[in-house]
């Protein structure tokens, strides 16, 4: 199964004084997704931003808005995030009472559904939802903050999920989020992920164009290796 590489720059690491410009730069550099981290101060210790920011940036961006909800009881807000411009909505397995119902609600709102697991959650817990979900997000740091170090055990977790998806013939994408720079990207792509989130390594010093390029180079190398 061909798994096309998708880069999802996370605006959590952007310079909010010039957010519109930086999003335009991400788009011009060729990244297809924009990762948008919503934190409620309850499910995770930090608070980020919510609907008004998404509604505003939606006016000037054609990117796929990949909204990562780090919030408790996410089903409450599915419709609102869909309305303000999310294209995909990812929620945490750990935060939902009935994860299947959240996936259904996201689909009813006409959006792609993602389900995420934290580093300490056993991977098998997400298996029952992989058929219905469009994407599974494997957190490679404790959610809540950008700029953390990638947890090496994440590669084995991705492999287990990749095996399960391929064995069952599902089309679920595998996204990885937290501490991924272009060097780590090679490892996680090899392990079977195909959607890469990156905050700090993309927005670092504002060199968005060259930083994006580094990720595409890394992905090309993995592709060449897989072919040979
Ligand atoms: C962390 C967020 C991430 C974060 C990634 O809780 O979910 O999306 O922005 O940032 P880096 O790439 O800096 O680890
Ligand atoms: Zn995220």
PDB file of C-alpha atoms and ligand atoms in Angstrom:
ATOM      1  CA  UNK A   1       0.000   0.000   0.000  1.00  0.00           C
ATOM      2  CA  UNK A   2       1.451   3.372  -1.024  1.00  0.00           C
ATOM      3  CA  UNK A   3       1.531   5.756   1.915  1.00  0.00           C
ATOM      4  CA  UNK A   4       1.996   9.249   0.648  1.00  0.00           C
ATOM      5  CA  UNK A   5       4.086  11.477   2.926  1.00  0.00           C
ATOM      6  CA  UNK A   6       2.181  14.413   4.408  1.00  0.00           C
ATOM      7  CA  UNK A   7       3.822  17.226   6.363  1.00  0.00           C
ATOM      8  CA  UNK A   8       1.713  18.987   8.999  1.00  0.00           C
ATOM      9  CA  UNK A   9       3.480  22.059  10.441  1.00  0.00           C
ATOM     10  CA  UNK A  10       2.165  22.926  13.902  1.00  0.00           C
ATOM     11  CA  UNK A  11       1.353  26.598  14.434  1.00  0.00           C
ATOM     12  CA  UNK A  12       1.951  26.216  18.152  1.00  0.00           C
ATOM     13  CA  UNK A  13       5.562  27.128  17.354  1.00  0.00           C
ATOM     14  CA  UNK A  14       4.687  30.024  15.019  1.00  0.00           C
ATOM     15  CA  UNK A  15       5.323  33.696  15.691  1.00  0.00           C
ATOM     16  CA  UNK A  16       1.795  34.885  16.444  1.00  0.00           C
ATOM     17  CA  UNK A  17       2.639  38.500  15.620  1.00  0.00           C
ATOM     18  CA  UNK A  18       2.887  37.394  11.991  1.00  0.00           C
ATOM     19  CA  UNK A  19       0.792  34.238  12.016  1.00  0.00           C
ATOM     20  CA  UNK A  20      -0.906  34.902   8.656  1.00  0.00           C
ATOM     21  CA  UNK A  21       2.425  35.438   6.931  1.00  0.00           C
ATOM     22  CA  UNK A  22       3.915  32.289   8.407  1.00  0.00           C
ATOM     23  CA  UNK A  23       0.932  30.190   7.351  1.00  0.00           C
ATOM     24  CA  UNK A  24       1.269  31.583   3.828  1.00  0.00           C
ATOM     25  CA  UNK A  25       4.947  30.601   3.912  1.00  0.00           C
ATOM     26  CA  UNK A  26       4.056  27.051   4.967  1.00  0.00           C
ATOM     27  CA  UNK A  27       1.622  26.858   2.071  1.00  0.00           C
ATOM     28  CA  UNK A  28       4.117  28.288  -0.414  1.00  0.00           C
ATOM     29  CA  UNK A  29       6.751  25.797   0.759  1.00  0.00           C
ATOM     30  CA  UNK A  30       4.441  22.962  -0.238  1.00  0.00           C
ATOM     31  CA  UNK A  31       3.224  21.489   3.049  1.00  0.00           C
ATOM     32  CA  UNK A  32      -0.369  20.313   2.552  1.00  0.00           C
ATOM     33  CA  UNK A  33      -1.605  20.273   6.175  1.00  0.00           C
ATOM     34  CA  UNK A  34      -1.639  22.813   8.978  1.00  0.00           C
ATOM     35  CA  UNK A  35      -1.615  21.244  12.446  1.00  0.00           C
ATOM     36  CA  UNK A  36      -3.630  23.237  14.973  1.00  0.00           C
ATOM     37  CA  UNK A  37      -3.216  22.341  18.650  1.00  0.00           C
ATOM     38  CA  UNK A  38      -6.186  23.132  20.862  1.00  0.00           C
ATOM     39  CA  UNK A  39      -5.491  22.789  24.610  1.00  0.00           C
ATOM     40  CA  UNK A  40      -8.009  23.305  27.379  1.00  0.00           C
ATOM     41  CA  UNK A  41      -5.874  23.488  30.526  1.00  0.00           C
ATOM     42  CA  UNK A  42      -7.666  20.387  31.873  1.00  0.00           C
ATOM     43  CA  UNK A  43      -6.766  17.440  29.644  1.00  0.00           C
ATOM     44  CA  UNK A  44      -3.313  19.013  29.369  1.00  0.00           C
ATOM     45  CA  UNK A  45      -1.813  21.610  31.703  1.00  0.00           C
ATOM     46  CA  UNK A  46      -1.516  24.304  29.068  1.00  0.00           C
ATOM     47  CA  UNK A  47      -4.080  26.489  27.289  1.00  0.00           C
ATOM     48  CA  UNK A  48      -3.493  27.426  23.654  1.00  0.00           C
ATOM     49  CA  UNK A  49      -6.241  28.840  21.426  1.00  0.00           C
ATOM     50  CA  UNK A  50      -9.641  27.912  20.052  1.00  0.00           C
ATOM     51  CA  UNK A  51     -12.355  28.661  17.548  1.00  0.00           C
ATOM     52  CA  UNK A  52     -11.801  32.404  16.896  1.00  0.00           C
ATOM     53  CA  UNK A  53      -8.203  31.819  15.803  1.00  0.00           C
ATOM     54  CA  UNK A  54      -9.186  28.971  13.487  1.00  0.00           C
ATOM     55  CA  UNK A  55     -12.077  30.949  12.026  1.00  0.00           C
ATOM     56  CA  UNK A  56      -9.784  33.859  11.342  1.00  0.00           C
ATOM     57  CA  UNK A  57      -6.921  31.959   9.655  1.00  0.00           C
ATOM     58  CA  UNK A  58      -9.471  29.977   7.625  1.00  0.00           C
ATOM     59  CA  UNK A  59     -10.220  33.173   5.674  1.00  0.00           C
ATOM     60  CA  UNK A  60      -6.836  33.185   4.001  1.00  0.00           C
ATOM     61  CA  UNK A  61      -5.651  29.588   3.881  1.00  0.00           C
ATOM     62  CA  UNK A  62      -6.514  26.661   1.656  1.00  0.00           C
ATOM     63  CA  UNK A  63      -4.454  24.180   3.668  1.00  0.00           C
ATOM     64  CA  UNK A  64      -6.018  21.092   5.211  1.00  0.00           C
ATOM     65  CA  UNK A  65      -6.721  22.167   8.792  1.00  0.00           C
ATOM     66  CA  UNK A  66      -5.649  19.256  10.972  1.00  0.00           C
ATOM     67  CA  UNK A  67      -7.136  20.178  14.348  1.00  0.00           C
ATOM     68  CA  UNK A  68      -5.664  18.300  17.312  1.00  0.00           C
ATOM     69  CA  UNK A  69      -8.033  18.543  20.269  1.00  0.00           C
ATOM     70  CA  UNK A  70      -6.278  18.124  23.586  1.00  0.00           C
ATOM     71  CA  UNK A  71      -9.502  18.695  25.483  1.00  0.00           C
ATOM     72  CA  UNK A  72     -11.707  16.744  27.881  1.00  0.00           C
ATOM     73  CA  UNK A  73     -14.975  15.289  26.577  1.00  0.00           C
ATOM     74  CA  UNK A  74     -14.280  16.337  22.970  1.00  0.00           C
ATOM     75  CA  UNK A  75     -17.692  15.374  21.565  1.00  0.00           C
ATOM     76  CA  UNK A  76     -19.079  18.628  23.003  1.00  0.00           C
ATOM     77  CA  UNK A  77     -17.107  20.703  20.509  1.00  0.00           C
ATOM     78  CA  UNK A  78     -17.026  18.630  17.319  1.00  0.00           C
ATOM     79  CA  UNK A  79     -19.686  20.647  15.525  1.00  0.00           C
ATOM     80  CA  UNK A  80     -18.189  23.986  16.466  1.00  0.00           C
ATOM     81  CA  UNK A  81     -14.722  23.074  15.235  1.00  0.00           C
ATOM     82  CA  UNK A  82     -16.251  21.756  12.039  1.00  0.00           C
ATOM     83  CA  UNK A  83     -18.124  25.025  11.586  1.00  0.00           C
ATOM     84  CA  UNK A  84     -15.110  27.297  12.027  1.00  0.00           C
ATOM     85  CA  UNK A  85     -13.101  25.464   9.381  1.00  0.00           C
ATOM     86  CA  UNK A  86     -11.479  22.240  10.574  1.00  0.00           C
ATOM     87  CA  UNK A  87     -10.992  19.666   7.801  1.00  0.00           C
ATOM     88  CA  UNK A  88      -9.861  16.926  10.131  1.00  0.00           C
ATOM     89  CA  UNK A  89     -10.596  16.660  13.842  1.00  0.00           C
ATOM     90  CA  UNK A  90      -8.410  14.487  16.048  1.00  0.00           C
ATOM     91  CA  UNK A  91      -9.378  13.793  19.636  1.00  0.00           C
ATOM     92  CA  UNK A  92      -7.748  11.796  22.426  1.00  0.00           C
ATOM     93  CA  UNK A  93      -8.882   8.282  23.198  1.00  0.00           C
ATOM     94  CA  UNK A  94      -8.118   9.011  26.859  1.00  0.00           C
ATOM     95  CA  UNK A  95     -10.419  12.050  26.885  1.00  0.00           C
ATOM     96  CA  UNK A  96     -13.515  10.446  25.407  1.00  0.00           C
ATOM     97  CA  UNK A  97     -16.161   8.404  27.165  1.00  0.00           C
ATOM     98  CA  UNK A  98     -17.209   6.708  23.916  1.00  0.00           C
ATOM     99  CA  UNK A  99     -14.513   7.106  21.241  1.00  0.00           C
ATOM    100  CA  UNK A 100     -16.675   5.421  18.584  1.00  0.00           C
ATOM    101  CA  UNK A 101     -19.387   8.032  19.123  1.00  0.00           C
ATOM    102  CA  UNK A 102     -16.871  10.862  18.693  1.00  0.00           C
ATOM    103  CA  UNK A 103     -15.659   9.388  15.389  1.00  0.00           C
ATOM    104  CA  UNK A 104     -19.276   9.156  14.218  1.00  0.00           C
ATOM    105  CA  UNK A 105     -19.977  12.751  15.277  1.00  0.00           C
ATOM    106  CA  UNK A 106     -16.937  13.980  13.315  1.00  0.00           C
ATOM    107  CA  UNK A 107     -18.078  12.076  10.241  1.00  0.00           C
ATOM    108  CA  UNK A 108     -21.615  13.393  10.611  1.00  0.00           C
ATOM    109  CA  UNK A 109     -20.119  16.892  10.595  1.00  0.00           C
ATOM    110  CA  UNK A 110     -18.541  15.974   7.243  1.00  0.00           C
ATOM    111  CA  UNK A 111     -14.936  15.925   8.486  1.00  0.00           C
ATOM    112  CA  UNK A 112     -12.087  13.432   8.674  1.00  0.00           C
ATOM    113  CA  UNK A 113     -11.750  11.761  12.063  1.00  0.00           C
ATOM    114  CA  UNK A 114      -8.504  11.181  13.906  1.00  0.00           C
ATOM    115  CA  UNK A 115      -7.967   9.386  17.204  1.00  0.00           C
ATOM    116  CA  UNK A 116      -4.876   9.977  19.316  1.00  0.00           C
ATOM    117  CA  UNK A 117      -3.044   8.127  22.047  1.00  0.00           C
ATOM    118  CA  UNK A 118      -0.599   9.482  24.618  1.00  0.00           C
ATOM    119  CA  UNK A 119       2.801   7.786  25.064  1.00  0.00           C
ATOM    120  CA  UNK A 120       1.691   5.795  28.116  1.00  0.00           C
ATOM    121  CA  UNK A 121      -1.514   4.427  26.586  1.00  0.00           C
ATOM    122  CA  UNK A 122      -1.131   0.892  25.293  1.00  0.00           C
ATOM    123  CA  UNK A 123      -1.382   0.780  21.513  1.00  0.00           C
ATOM    124  CA  UNK A 124      -3.884  -2.085  21.534  1.00  0.00           C
ATOM    125  CA  UNK A 125      -6.443   0.271  23.100  1.00  0.00           C
ATOM    126  CA  UNK A 126      -6.788   2.086  19.774  1.00  0.00           C
ATOM    127  CA  UNK A 127      -7.122  -1.019  17.583  1.00  0.00           C
ATOM    128  CA  UNK A 128     -10.936  -1.258  17.832  1.00  0.00           C
ATOM    129  CA  UNK A 129     -11.263   2.241  16.323  1.00  0.00           C
ATOM    130  CA  UNK A 130      -8.784   1.999  13.455  1.00  0.00           C
ATOM    131  CA  UNK A 131     -11.284   0.818  10.890  1.00  0.00           C
ATOM    132  CA  UNK A 132     -13.674   3.711  11.458  1.00  0.00           C
ATOM    133  CA  UNK A 133     -11.035   6.423  11.938  1.00  0.00           C
ATOM    134  CA  UNK A 134      -9.353   8.141   9.003  1.00  0.00           C
ATOM    135  CA  UNK A 135      -6.184   8.692  10.998  1.00  0.00           C
ATOM    136  CA  UNK A 136      -4.482   7.614  14.203  1.00  0.00           C
ATOM    137  CA  UNK A 137      -2.194  10.117  15.926  1.00  0.00           C
ATOM    138  CA  UNK A 138       0.633   8.602  17.920  1.00  0.00           C
ATOM    139  CA  UNK A 139       1.932  11.140  20.414  1.00  0.00           C
ATOM    140  CA  UNK A 140       5.708  10.933  20.684  1.00  0.00           C
ATOM    141  CA  UNK A 141       5.867  13.323  23.666  1.00  0.00           C
ATOM    142  CA  UNK A 142       3.463  13.952  26.533  1.00  0.00           C
ATOM    143  CA  UNK A 143       0.915  16.297  24.962  1.00  0.00           C
ATOM    144  CA  UNK A 144       0.789  19.859  26.202  1.00  0.00           C
ATOM    145  CA  UNK A 145       3.907  21.644  25.028  1.00  0.00           C
ATOM    146  CA  UNK A 146       6.011  22.091  21.920  1.00  0.00           C
ATOM    147  CA  UNK A 147       9.775  21.722  21.863  1.00  0.00           C
ATOM    148  CA  UNK A 148      10.038  18.464  23.831  1.00  0.00           C
ATOM    149  CA  UNK A 149      12.332  15.550  23.098  1.00  0.00           C
ATOM    150  CA  UNK A 150      11.070  12.705  20.899  1.00  0.00           C
ATOM    151  CA  UNK A 151      10.414   9.499  22.848  1.00  0.00           C
ATOM    152  CA  UNK A 152      12.326   6.700  21.088  1.00  0.00           C
ATOM    153  CA  UNK A 153       9.817   4.024  22.070  1.00  0.00           C
ATOM    154  CA  UNK A 154       7.360   5.678  19.692  1.00  0.00           C
ATOM    155  CA  UNK A 155       8.908   3.882  16.702  1.00  0.00           C
ATOM    156  CA  UNK A 156       7.949   0.462  18.066  1.00  0.00           C
ATOM    157  CA  UNK A 157       4.457   1.745  18.810  1.00  0.00           C
ATOM    158  CA  UNK A 158       4.093   3.004  15.240  1.00  0.00           C
ATOM    159  CA  UNK A 159       5.300  -0.366  13.873  1.00  0.00           C
ATOM    160  CA  UNK A 160       2.664  -2.258  15.869  1.00  0.00           C
ATOM    161  CA  UNK A 161      -0.077   0.012  14.566  1.00  0.00           C
ATOM    162  CA  UNK A 162       1.251  -0.144  10.977  1.00  0.00           C
ATOM    163  CA  UNK A 163       1.217  -3.949  11.145  1.00  0.00           C
ATOM    164  CA  UNK A 164      -2.333  -4.006  12.431  1.00  0.00           C
ATOM    165  CA  UNK A 165      -3.566  -1.572   9.768  1.00  0.00           C
ATOM    166  CA  UNK A 166      -1.860  -3.401   6.903  1.00  0.00           C
ATOM    167  CA  UNK A 167      -2.828  -6.864   8.096  1.00  0.00           C
ATOM    168  CA  UNK A 168      -6.461  -5.797   8.198  1.00  0.00           C
ATOM    169  CA  UNK A 169      -6.318  -3.875   4.921  1.00  0.00           C
ATOM    170  CA  UNK A 170      -7.411  -0.569   6.492  1.00  0.00           C
ATOM    171  CA  UNK A 171      -6.631   2.819   4.943  1.00  0.00           C
ATOM    172  CA  UNK A 172      -6.051   4.649   8.238  1.00  0.00           C
ATOM    173  CA  UNK A 173      -3.252   7.203   8.119  1.00  0.00           C
ATOM    174  CA  UNK A 174      -0.648   7.195  10.891  1.00  0.00           C
ATOM    175  CA  UNK A 175       0.376  10.609  12.191  1.00  0.00           C
ATOM    176  CA  UNK A 176       3.178  11.239  14.662  1.00  0.00           C
ATOM    177  CA  UNK A 177       3.472  14.340  16.804  1.00  0.00           C
ATOM    178  CA  UNK A 178       6.108  15.633  19.209  1.00  0.00           C
ATOM    179  CA  UNK A 179       9.825  16.249  18.939  1.00  0.00           C
ATOM    180  CA  UNK A 180      10.054  15.365  15.246  1.00  0.00           C
ATOM    181  CA  UNK A 181      12.783  17.074  13.227  1.00  0.00           C
ATOM    182  CA  UNK A 182      13.946  15.910   9.794  1.00  0.00           C
ATOM    183  CA  UNK A 183      16.318  13.352  11.316  1.00  0.00           C
ATOM    184  CA  UNK A 184      13.629  11.814  13.508  1.00  0.00           C
ATOM    185  CA  UNK A 185      11.230  12.003  10.547  1.00  0.00           C
ATOM    186  CA  UNK A 186      13.292   9.392   8.701  1.00  0.00           C
ATOM    187  CA  UNK A 187      12.940   6.984  11.609  1.00  0.00           C
ATOM    188  CA  UNK A 188       9.212   7.388  12.043  1.00  0.00           C
ATOM    189  CA  UNK A 189       8.526   7.168   8.315  1.00  0.00           C
ATOM    190  CA  UNK A 190      10.541   3.943   8.221  1.00  0.00           C
ATOM    191  CA  UNK A 191       8.502   2.647  11.138  1.00  0.00           C
ATOM    192  CA  UNK A 192       5.340   3.181   9.106  1.00  0.00           C
ATOM    193  CA  UNK A 193       4.004   6.661   9.873  1.00  0.00           C
ATOM    194  CA  UNK A 194       2.968   8.811   6.934  1.00  0.00           C
ATOM    195  CA  UNK A 195       1.781  12.103   8.445  1.00  0.00           C
ATOM    196  CA  UNK A 196       4.457  14.085  10.249  1.00  0.00           C
ATOM    197  CA  UNK A 197       3.663  16.929  12.634  1.00  0.00           C
ATOM    198  CA  UNK A 198       6.434  19.356  13.412  1.00  0.00           C
ATOM    199  CA  UNK A 199       6.392  22.652  15.274  1.00  0.00           C
ATOM    200  CA  UNK A 200       9.802  23.872  16.404  1.00  0.00           C
ATOM    201  CA  UNK A 201      11.738  22.264  13.545  1.00  0.00           C
ATOM    202  CA  UNK A 202       9.567  24.030  10.950  1.00  0.00           C
ATOM    203  CA  UNK A 203       9.181  27.486  12.489  1.00  0.00           C
ATOM    204  CA  UNK A 204      12.677  27.669  13.950  1.00  0.00           C
ATOM    205  CA  UNK A 205      14.163  31.094  13.267  1.00  0.00           C
ATOM    206  CA  UNK A 206      11.437  31.669  10.688  1.00  0.00           C
ATOM    207  CA  UNK A 207      13.318  29.659   8.024  1.00  0.00           C
ATOM    208  CA  UNK A 208      10.107  27.935   7.028  1.00  0.00           C
ATOM    209  CA  UNK A 209      10.943  27.244   3.388  1.00  0.00           C
ATOM    210  CA  UNK A 210      14.303  25.572   4.011  1.00  0.00           C
ATOM    211  CA  UNK A 211      13.016  23.723   7.069  1.00  0.00           C
ATOM    212  CA  UNK A 212      10.127  22.265   5.060  1.00  0.00           C
ATOM    213  CA  UNK A 213      12.588  21.195   2.354  1.00  0.00           C
ATOM    214  CA  UNK A 214      14.622  19.221   4.895  1.00  0.00           C
ATOM    215  CA  UNK A 215      11.573  17.105   5.685  1.00  0.00           C
ATOM    216  CA  UNK A 216      10.878  16.375   2.011  1.00  0.00           C
ATOM    217  CA  UNK A 217      14.509  15.352   1.534  1.00  0.00           C
ATOM    218  CA  UNK A 218      14.227  12.988   4.486  1.00  0.00           C
ATOM    219  CA  UNK A 219      11.038  11.495   3.066  1.00  0.00           C
ATOM    220  CA  UNK A 220      12.645  11.016  -0.361  1.00  0.00           C
ATOM    221  CA  UNK A 221      15.530   9.133   1.206  1.00  0.00           C
ATOM    222  CA  UNK A 222      13.168   6.759   2.985  1.00  0.00           C
ATOM    223  CA  UNK A 223      11.211   6.240  -0.245  1.00  0.00           C
ATOM    224  CA  UNK A 224      14.376   5.423  -2.221  1.00  0.00           C
ATOM    225  CA  UNK A 225      15.468   2.948   0.414  1.00  0.00           C
ATOM    226  CA  UNK A 226      12.069   1.239   0.432  1.00  0.00           C
ATOM    227  CA  UNK A 227      12.198   0.881  -3.380  1.00  0.00           C
ATOM    228  CA  UNK A 228      15.678  -0.677  -3.436  1.00  0.00           C
TER     229      UNK A 228
HETATM  230  C1  LIG B   1       2.223  18.970  21.667  1.00  0.00           C
HETATM  231  C2  LIG B   1       1.531  19.291  20.373  1.00  0.00           C
HETATM  232  C3  LIG B   1       2.415  19.297  19.199  1.00  0.00           C
HETATM  233  C4  LIG B   1       3.514  20.323  19.210  1.00  0.00           C
HETATM  234  C5  LIG B   1       4.687  19.740  18.471  1.00  0.00           C
HETATM  235  O1  LIG B   1       1.307  18.695  22.646  1.00  0.00           O
HETATM  236  O2  LIG B   1       0.506  18.347  20.130  1.00  0.00           O
HETATM  237  O3  LIG B   1       1.667  19.383  17.989  1.00  0.00           O
HETATM  238  O4  LIG B   1       3.135  21.536  18.620  1.00  0.00           O
HETATM  239  O5  LIG B   1       5.753  20.591  18.605  1.00  0.00           O
HETATM  240  P1  LIG B   1       7.271  20.115  18.432  1.00  0.00           P
HETATM  241  O6  LIG B   1       7.408  19.670  16.992  1.00  0.00           O
HETATM  242  O7  LIG B   1       8.038  21.339  18.729  1.00  0.00           O
HETATM  243  O8  LIG B   1       7.499  18.999  19.383  1.00  0.00           O
HETATM  244 ZN1  LIG B   2      -0.431  18.308  18.100  1.00  0.00          ZN
END
